[in-house]
């Protein structure tokens, strides 16, 4: 149980274009999902908290107009990188919290490798 | 914000040896989680700890939630080649559901 998928697993796009990444909880409902980015040999950096049916909460320094998050259902959150630039190239990982009981484990997707040329 | 200090940063061990890594924080956490990440993959949850002093095992892995709620350790016994990867601790505090991650421990198991 507690499987999270991401699509695509990797994407290459040209500078100036937009890219959408999907995060799905496959066997549970998630009122909250999280988006992280990870640079090589570094830890995960939280970008934003995605809340079903409401606006996402962005971490300090993360441009909300550049990283658009939509959490339209209890099993799907999307991250759109708008007007992508080479510095946006990174490994983007989502996680979801089953939100049941007193525990707060987060289950991670397999990640999406974004390369902006 | 809250920060986790994870050590060691990297380890090279012989197959069959035991491994220990730990995380410390200046803040109290209510939950400690340990994850393993393979290259190009998302982190996989290994062990979750919810109570101070709790000691939990998952196969060859054992983790403890420090009594002060500011630290946790992970032990791996009888290491095998597939243990190679990056291990992250993560803490959860207060009412937020956001995790704070340690910097990771890169484990290499030599045959």
CSV table of C-alpha atoms in Angstrom, one decimal:
chain,number,residue,atom,x,y,z
A,1,UNK,CA,0.0,0.0,0.0
A,2,UNK,CA,0.8,3.7,0.0
A,3,UNK,CA,2.1,3.9,-3.6
A,4,UNK,CA,2.8,7.2,-5.2
A,5,UNK,CA,3.5,7.6,-8.9
A,6,UNK,CA,4.9,10.5,-11.0
A,7,UNK,CA,4.7,11.2,-14.6
A,8,UNK,CA,6.8,11.7,-16.6
A,9,UNK,CA,9.9,10.1,-15.1
A,10,UNK,CA,12.1,12.4,-17.2
A,11,UNK,CA,11.5,15.3,-19.5
A,12,UNK,CA,13.7,17.5,-21.7
A,13,UNK,CA,12.3,20.8,-22.7
A,14,UNK,CA,13.5,24.0,-24.4
A,15,UNK,CA,14.1,27.1,-22.5
A,16,UNK,CA,11.0,29.3,-22.3
A,17,UNK,CA,8.5,26.4,-22.5
A,18,UNK,CA,6.3,25.0,-19.7
A,19,UNK,CA,6.3,21.5,-18.3
A,20,UNK,CA,3.7,19.8,-16.2
A,21,UNK,CA,4.5,17.0,-13.8
A,22,UNK,CA,1.8,14.8,-12.3
A,23,UNK,CA,1.8,13.2,-8.9
A,24,UNK,CA,-0.8,10.5,-8.1
A,25,UNK,CA,-1.5,8.5,-5.0
A,26,UNK,CA,-2.5,5.1,-6.3
A,27,UNK,CA,-4.1,3.3,-3.4
A,28,UNK,CA,-5.0,6.0,-0.9
A,29,UNK,CA,-6.5,9.5,-0.9
A,30,UNK,CA,-4.2,12.3,0.0
A,31,UNK,CA,-5.6,15.7,1.2
A,32,UNK,CA,-2.0,16.9,1.3
A,33,UNK,CA,0.8,16.4,-1.1
A,34,UNK,CA,4.3,17.9,-1.1
A,35,UNK,CA,6.7,18.9,-3.8
A,36,UNK,CA,10.4,18.8,-3.4
A,37,UNK,CA,13.4,19.5,-5.6
A,38,UNK,CA,16.7,17.9,-5.2
A,39,UNK,CA,20.1,18.9,-6.8
A,40,UNK,CA,22.8,16.3,-7.3
A,41,UNK,CA,24.4,15.0,-4.0
A,42,UNK,CA,22.0,17.2,-1.9
A,43,UNK,CA,19.1,16.6,0.3
A,44,UNK,CA,15.5,17.2,-0.6
A,45,UNK,CA,14.3,20.8,-0.5
A,46,UNK,CA,10.6,21.4,0.2
A,47,UNK,CA,9.1,23.7,-2.5
A,48,UNK,CA,5.4,23.7,-1.6
A,49,UNK,CA,2.6,22.0,0.2
A,50,UNK,CA,-0.3,21.2,-2.0
A,51,UNK,CA,-3.7,21.1,-0.4
A,52,UNK,CA,-6.7,19.5,-2.1
A,53,UNK,CA,-9.3,22.1,-3.0
A,54,UNK,CA,-7.3,25.1,-1.8
A,55,UNK,CA,-4.2,27.1,-2.7
A,56,UNK,CA,-0.8,25.7,-2.3
A,57,UNK,CA,1.5,26.9,0.4
A,58,UNK,CA,5.0,27.9,-1.0
A,59,UNK,CA,8.2,27.9,0.9
A,60,UNK,CA,10.2,31.0,1.2
A,61,UNK,CA,12.1,31.8,-2.0
A,62,UNK,CA,9.9,29.6,-4.2
A,63,UNK,CA,8.2,31.6,-6.9
A,64,UNK,CA,4.5,30.7,-6.9
A,65,UNK,CA,4.0,32.2,-10.4
A,66,UNK,CA,6.7,30.1,-11.8
A,67,UNK,CA,5.9,26.8,-10.1
A,68,UNK,CA,2.1,26.4,-10.4
A,69,UNK,CA,0.6,23.7,-8.3
A,70,UNK,CA,-2.9,22.3,-8.7
A,71,UNK,CA,-4.4,19.7,-6.3
A,72,UNK,CA,-7.7,19.1,-8.1
A,73,UNK,CA,-8.6,15.8,-6.5
A,74,UNK,CA,-7.7,13.6,-3.6
A,75,UNK,CA,-5.4,11.5,-5.7
A,76,UNK,CA,-3.7,14.0,-8.1
A,77,UNK,CA,-1.5,17.0,-7.7
A,78,UNK,CA,0.3,18.7,-10.6
A,79,UNK,CA,3.4,20.9,-10.7
A,80,UNK,CA,3.8,23.1,-13.8
A,81,UNK,CA,7.2,24.8,-14.3
A,82,UNK,CA,6.4,27.8,-16.4
A,83,UNK,CA,8.8,29.5,-18.7
A,84,UNK,CA,11.5,27.0,-17.8
A,85,UNK,CA,15.1,28.0,-17.8
A,86,UNK,CA,18.3,25.8,-17.5
A,87,UNK,CA,18.6,26.7,-13.8
A,88,UNK,CA,15.2,24.9,-13.3
A,89,UNK,CA,16.9,21.6,-14.3
A,90,UNK,CA,16.6,19.4,-11.3
A,91,UNK,CA,15.0,16.2,-9.8
A,92,UNK,CA,11.5,17.0,-8.7
A,93,UNK,CA,9.9,14.6,-6.2
A,94,UNK,CA,6.4,14.6,-4.8
A,95,UNK,CA,5.2,12.9,-1.7
A,96,UNK,CA,1.8,12.2,-0.2
A,97,UNK,CA,0.4,11.7,3.3
A,98,UNK,CA,-2.3,9.2,3.7
A,99,UNK,CA,-3.6,11.4,6.4
A,100,UNK,CA,-5.2,8.7,8.5
A,101,UNK,CA,-4.6,8.1,12.2
A,102,UNK,CA,-2.0,9.8,14.3
A,103,UNK,CA,0.9,9.1,12.0
A,104,UNK,CA,2.4,11.4,9.4
A,105,UNK,CA,4.5,9.3,7.2
A,106,UNK,CA,5.1,10.7,3.8
A,107,UNK,CA,5.4,8.3,0.8
A,108,UNK,CA,7.4,9.5,-2.1
A,109,UNK,CA,7.0,9.2,-5.8
A,110,UNK,CA,9.9,8.0,-8.0
A,111,UNK,CA,10.8,11.5,-9.1
A,112,UNK,CA,10.9,13.4,-12.4
A,113,UNK,CA,14.2,14.4,-13.9
A,114,UNK,CA,13.7,17.8,-15.7
A,115,UNK,CA,16.4,19.0,-18.1
A,116,UNK,CA,15.9,22.4,-19.7
A,117,UNK,CA,18.1,23.1,-22.7
B,1,UNK,CA,13.9,27.1,10.6
B,2,UNK,CA,14.5,23.7,12.0
B,3,UNK,CA,17.7,21.9,10.9
B,4,UNK,CA,18.9,18.4,11.2
B,5,UNK,CA,22.5,17.4,11.4
B,6,UNK,CA,23.1,14.0,10.0
B,7,UNK,CA,26.4,12.1,10.3
B,8,UNK,CA,28.4,10.7,8.9
B,9,UNK,CA,28.2,12.3,5.5
B,10,UNK,CA,29.5,9.1,3.8
B,11,UNK,CA,30.6,5.7,4.9
B,12,UNK,CA,32.6,2.9,3.2
B,13,UNK,CA,32.2,-0.4,4.8
B,14,UNK,CA,32.9,-4.1,4.1
B,15,UNK,CA,30.1,-6.4,3.3
B,16,UNK,CA,28.9,-8.1,6.5
B,17,UNK,CA,29.8,-5.1,8.8
B,18,UNK,CA,27.3,-3.2,10.9
B,19,UNK,CA,26.6,0.4,10.2
B,20,UNK,CA,25.4,3.2,12.4
B,21,UNK,CA,24.3,6.7,11.5
B,22,UNK,CA,22.5,9.4,13.4
B,23,UNK,CA,20.7,12.7,13.3
B,24,UNK,CA,20.5,15.5,15.8
B,25,UNK,CA,18.5,18.6,16.0
B,26,UNK,CA,18.3,21.7,18.1
B,27,UNK,CA,14.5,21.4,18.1
B,28,UNK,CA,12.2,18.8,19.3
B,29,UNK,CA,10.5,16.5,16.8
B,30,UNK,CA,7.4,14.4,17.4
B,31,UNK,CA,8.1,11.9,14.6
B,32,UNK,CA,11.3,10.6,13.2
B,33,UNK,CA,11.5,8.9,9.8
B,34,UNK,CA,14.3,7.2,8.0
B,35,UNK,CA,14.4,6.9,4.3
B,36,UNK,CA,16.7,5.3,1.7
B,37,UNK,CA,17.2,6.7,-1.7
B,38,UNK,CA,18.7,4.9,-4.7
B,39,UNK,CA,20.1,6.9,-7.6
B,40,UNK,CA,17.4,8.4,-9.8
B,41,UNK,CA,14.6,7.2,-7.5
B,42,UNK,CA,12.5,8.8,-4.8
B,43,UNK,CA,13.1,8.1,-1.1
B,44,UNK,CA,11.6,4.9,0.3
B,45,UNK,CA,10.4,4.8,3.9
B,46,UNK,CA,12.4,2.4,6.0
B,47,UNK,CA,11.3,3.1,9.6
B,48,UNK,CA,8.9,5.5,11.3
B,49,UNK,CA,9.3,6.4,15.0
B,50,UNK,CA,6.5,8.2,17.0
B,51,UNK,CA,7.5,8.1,20.7
B,52,UNK,CA,10.5,9.2,22.6
B,53,UNK,CA,12.7,6.2,23.5
B,54,UNK,CA,11.0,4.0,20.9
B,55,UNK,CA,13.2,1.3,19.4
B,56,UNK,CA,11.9,-0.2,16.1
B,57,UNK,CA,13.3,-2.8,13.8
B,58,UNK,CA,12.6,-3.6,10.2
B,59,UNK,CA,14.6,-6.7,9.3
B,60,UNK,CA,18.3,-5.8,9.6
B,61,UNK,CA,17.5,-2.2,10.3
B,62,UNK,CA,17.0,-0.8,13.8
B,63,UNK,CA,16.2,2.8,14.6
B,64,UNK,CA,15.6,4.6,17.9
B,65,UNK,CA,13.8,7.9,18.8
B,66,UNK,CA,16.0,9.7,21.2
B,67,UNK,CA,14.7,10.2,24.7
B,68,UNK,CA,15.2,14.0,24.4
B,69,UNK,CA,13.2,13.9,21.1
B,70,UNK,CA,16.1,15.8,19.5
B,71,UNK,CA,18.0,12.8,18.0
B,72,UNK,CA,17.6,9.5,16.3
B,73,UNK,CA,19.9,6.8,15.0
B,74,UNK,CA,19.7,4.1,12.4
B,75,UNK,CA,21.7,0.8,12.6
B,76,UNK,CA,22.1,-1.6,9.8
B,77,UNK,CA,23.4,-5.0,10.7
B,78,UNK,CA,25.3,-7.5,8.5
B,79,UNK,CA,25.4,-5.1,5.5
B,80,UNK,CA,24.9,-6.4,2.0
B,81,UNK,CA,25.6,-4.9,-1.4
B,82,UNK,CA,22.0,-3.7,-1.9
B,83,UNK,CA,22.3,-1.6,1.2
B,84,UNK,CA,24.2,0.9,-1.0
B,85,UNK,CA,22.4,4.2,-1.3
B,86,UNK,CA,21.7,7.5,0.5
B,87,UNK,CA,20.0,7.3,3.8
B,88,UNK,CA,18.0,10.3,5.0
B,89,UNK,CA,16.6,11.1,8.4
B,90,UNK,CA,13.5,13.3,8.5
B,91,UNK,CA,11.8,14.9,11.4
B,92,UNK,CA,8.3,16.2,11.9
B,93,UNK,CA,7.4,18.7,14.6
B,94,UNK,CA,4.5,20.6,15.9
B,95,UNK,CA,1.2,20.5,14.0
B,96,UNK,CA,2.7,20.9,10.6
B,97,UNK,CA,3.0,17.9,8.3
B,98,UNK,CA,6.1,19.2,6.7
B,99,UNK,CA,9.2,17.1,7.0
B,100,UNK,CA,12.7,18.5,7.8
B,101,UNK,CA,15.3,16.4,6.1
B,102,UNK,CA,18.9,15.6,7.2
B,103,UNK,CA,21.7,16.1,4.7
B,104,UNK,CA,22.0,12.4,4.0
B,105,UNK,CA,24.5,9.6,4.6
B,106,UNK,CA,26.0,8.0,1.4
B,107,UNK,CA,26.6,4.3,2.2
B,108,UNK,CA,29.0,2.3,0.1
B,109,UNK,CA,29.4,-1.5,0.8
B,110,UNK,CA,32.6,-3.0,-0.5
B,111,UNK,CA,32.6,-6.7,-1.4
